[in-house]
Short mmCIF file of C-alpha atoms in Angstrom, two decimals:
data_model
loop_
_atom_site.label_atom_id
_atom_site.label_comp_id
_atom_site.label_asym_id
_atom_site.label_seq_id
_atom_site.Cartn_x
_atom_site.Cartn_y
_atom_site.Cartn_z
CA UNK A 238 9.14 2.67 -21.66
CA UNK A 239 6.29 0.36 -22.64
CA UNK A 240 2.69 1.48 -23.12
CA UNK A 241 1.52 -1.40 -20.89
CA UNK A 242 -0.94 -0.71 -18.13
CA UNK A 243 -1.66 -3.01 -15.20
CA UNK A 244 -4.42 -3.20 -12.59
CA UNK A 245 -3.75 -3.31 -8.86
CA UNK A 246 -6.55 -4.25 -6.46
CA UNK A 247 -6.12 -2.04 -3.36
CA UNK A 248 -7.60 -3.92 -0.41
CA UNK A 249 -8.00 -1.05 2.08
CA UNK A 250 -10.17 1.01 -0.29
CA UNK A 251 -11.78 -1.98 -2.02
CA UNK A 252 -11.07 -0.80 -5.56
CA UNK A 253 -8.65 -1.35 -8.42
CA UNK A 254 -6.32 1.29 -9.82
CA UNK A 255 -4.35 1.61 -13.05
CA UNK A 256 -0.56 1.41 -13.04
CA UNK A 257 1.44 2.40 -16.10
CA UNK A 258 4.52 0.33 -16.85
CA UNK A 259 7.50 1.75 -14.93
CA UNK A 260 5.30 3.51 -12.33
CA UNK A 261 5.78 2.70 -8.63
CA UNK A 262 2.93 1.49 -6.47
CA UNK A 263 3.12 4.77 -4.49
CA UNK A 264 2.92 6.91 -7.65
CA UNK A 265 -0.07 4.88 -8.87
CA UNK A 266 -1.82 5.32 -5.49
CA UNK A 267 -1.24 9.07 -5.60
CA UNK A 268 -2.37 9.35 -9.23
CA UNK A 269 -5.59 7.48 -8.34
CA UNK A 270 -6.23 9.76 -5.34
CA UNK A 271 -5.81 6.98 -2.76
CA UNK A 272 -4.65 8.38 0.59
CA UNK A 273 -1.31 6.85 1.49
CA UNK A 274 1.36 8.02 3.93
CA UNK A 275 4.96 8.47 2.80
CA UNK A 276 6.75 10.48 5.52
CA UNK A 277 10.04 10.67 3.56
CA UNK A 278 8.27 11.81 0.40
CA UNK A 279 8.91 8.57 -1.47
CA UNK A 280 12.71 8.66 -1.24
CA UNK A 281 12.88 5.17 0.29
CA UNK A 282 14.59 6.36 3.46
CA UNK A 283 11.95 5.78 6.17
CA UNK A 284 10.45 2.39 5.27
CA UNK A 285 6.98 3.52 6.38
CA UNK A 286 5.31 2.91 3.00
CA UNK A 287 5.62 -0.88 3.26
CA UNK A 288 2.85 -2.82 1.52
CA UNK A 289 2.12 -6.46 0.79
CA UNK A 290 2.16 -7.15 -2.96
CA UNK A 291 0.73 -10.24 -4.59
CA UNK A 292 1.76 -10.10 -8.24
CA UNK A 293 4.80 -9.68 -10.46
CA UNK A 294 7.20 -6.79 -9.87
CA UNK A 295 10.72 -5.74 -10.69
CA UNK A 296 13.27 -7.12 -8.20
CA UNK A 297 13.82 -5.23 -4.95
CA UNK A 298 17.00 -3.21 -4.56
CA UNK A 299 19.52 -3.71 -1.75
CA UNK A 300 18.34 -0.42 -0.22
CA UNK A 301 14.71 -1.55 -0.22
CA UNK A 302 15.66 -4.91 1.30
CA UNK A 303 17.59 -3.13 4.08
CA UNK A 304 14.61 -0.84 4.87
CA UNK A 305 12.29 -3.85 5.15
CA UNK A 306 14.59 -6.02 7.29
CA UNK A 307 12.98 -4.88 10.57
CA UNK A 308 9.57 -6.06 9.30
CA UNK A 309 10.63 -9.63 8.43
CA UNK A 310 8.58 -10.97 11.37
CA UNK A 311 5.25 -9.84 9.86
CA UNK A 312 2.87 -12.47 8.52
CA UNK A 313 1.62 -11.97 4.96
CA UNK A 314 -2.15 -11.68 4.46
CA UNK A 315 -2.12 -14.79 2.25
CA UNK A 316 -0.05 -16.97 -0.05
CA UNK A 317 2.01 -15.23 -2.69
CA UNK A 318 2.31 -11.87 -0.89
CA UNK A 319 5.73 -10.25 -0.53
CA UNK A 320 6.62 -7.18 1.52
CA UNK A 321 7.75 -4.21 -0.58
CA UNK A 322 8.17 -0.44 -0.26
CA UNK A 323 5.41 1.23 -2.27
CA UNK A 324 7.81 4.02 -3.32
CA UNK A 325 10.32 1.52 -4.74
CA UNK A 326 8.11 -1.31 -6.00
CA UNK A 327 7.50 -1.29 -9.76
CA UNK A 328 4.71 -3.74 -10.72
CA UNK A 329 5.28 -5.88 -13.82
CA UNK A 330 1.70 -7.11 -14.14
CA UNK A 331 -1.70 -7.19 -12.45
CA UNK A 332 -1.77 -7.77 -8.70
CA UNK A 333 -3.15 -7.01 -5.26
CA UNK A 334 -1.79 -4.60 -2.65
CA UNK A 335 -2.56 -4.82 1.09
CA UNK A 336 -1.32 -2.83 4.08
CA UNK A 337 0.60 -4.40 6.97
CA UNK A 338 -1.57 -4.31 10.10
CA UNK A 339 1.18 -3.11 12.43
CA UNK A 340 -0.37 0.32 13.11
CA UNK A 341 -3.71 -1.19 14.09
CA UNK A 342 -1.97 -3.49 16.61
CA UNK A 343 -1.38 -0.48 18.87
CA UNK A 344 -5.10 -0.11 19.44
CA UNK A 345 -6.10 -3.74 19.67
CA UNK A 346 -3.57 -4.60 22.41
CA UNK A 347 -5.61 -2.76 25.05
CA UNK A 348 -9.06 -3.90 23.89
CA UNK A 349 -9.68 -5.89 27.09
CA UNK A 350 -9.12 -2.75 29.15
CA UNK A 351 -12.27 -0.99 27.97
CA UNK A 352 -14.38 0.43 30.81
CA UNK A 353 -17.74 -1.12 31.64
CA UNK A 354 -20.49 0.34 29.50
CA UNK A 355 -23.56 1.05 31.60
CA UNK A 356 -25.56 2.95 29.01
CA UNK A 357 -29.00 2.03 27.76
CA UNK A 358 -28.32 2.25 24.05
CA UNK A 359 -28.21 -1.03 22.08
CA UNK A 360 -25.35 -1.39 19.63
CA UNK A 361 -23.17 1.21 21.35
CA UNK A 362 -19.98 1.76 19.37
CA UNK A 363 -16.81 3.42 20.63
CA UNK A 364 -14.03 4.81 18.47
CA UNK A 365 -10.36 5.05 19.45
CA UNK A 366 -7.84 7.06 17.43
CA UNK A 367 -4.07 7.07 17.91
CA UNK A 368 -2.37 9.91 16.02
CA UNK A 369 1.38 9.47 16.08
CA UNK A 370 4.19 11.40 14.45
CA UNK A 371 4.12 9.39 11.22
CA UNK A 372 1.32 6.89 11.78
CA UNK A 373 -2.40 7.02 12.48
CA UNK A 374 -4.39 4.07 13.76
CA UNK A 375 -8.10 3.78 14.45
CA UNK A 376 -10.44 1.12 15.84
CA UNK A 377 -14.17 0.74 16.34
CA UNK A 378 -15.31 -1.16 19.44
CA UNK A 379 -18.54 -2.85 20.47
CA UNK A 380 -18.74 -1.34 23.97
CA UNK A 381 -21.13 -3.96 25.37
CA UNK A 382 -19.15 -6.98 24.14
CA UNK A 383 -15.79 -5.26 24.70
CA UNK A 384 -14.42 -6.38 21.36
CA UNK A 385 -12.79 -4.78 18.37
CA UNK A 386 -15.11 -4.55 15.36
CA UNK A 387 -12.58 -3.12 12.92
CA UNK A 388 -9.04 -1.76 13.24
CA UNK A 389 -6.86 -0.11 10.65
CA UNK A 390 -3.83 2.08 10.37
CA UNK A 391 -1.66 3.89 7.92
#
């Protein structure tokens, strides 16, 4: 194995982490202390650790491709991003990693159904949390304007 080390910019924590050559994205996230859900323990069987990668990586395996097939409809966050499983993706150079926004979609679908806010406080913020079996999603709402300020999930 090479002594090479790469840098991955992790968009959801706004920082860069080190990745040793041969190390998966998931292993690098764990080594850097970045919270990241892998319900199957990184065995590549659940497909829940999908990330968008913009940068060079070793080719995906047939198993990884099969696990990602149900997510083919997702739109990348920008040009050059490809969908990969963090547990199976081995970077081959510097890059950027972003999360698919699918978990946050659960919360934002009902944003127009917020109750009327009749309080006196300016800048009232509401928080919604959806804790599922393998996914957590959270959103912050401006209660007066009835709009989502920020939504995220993992």
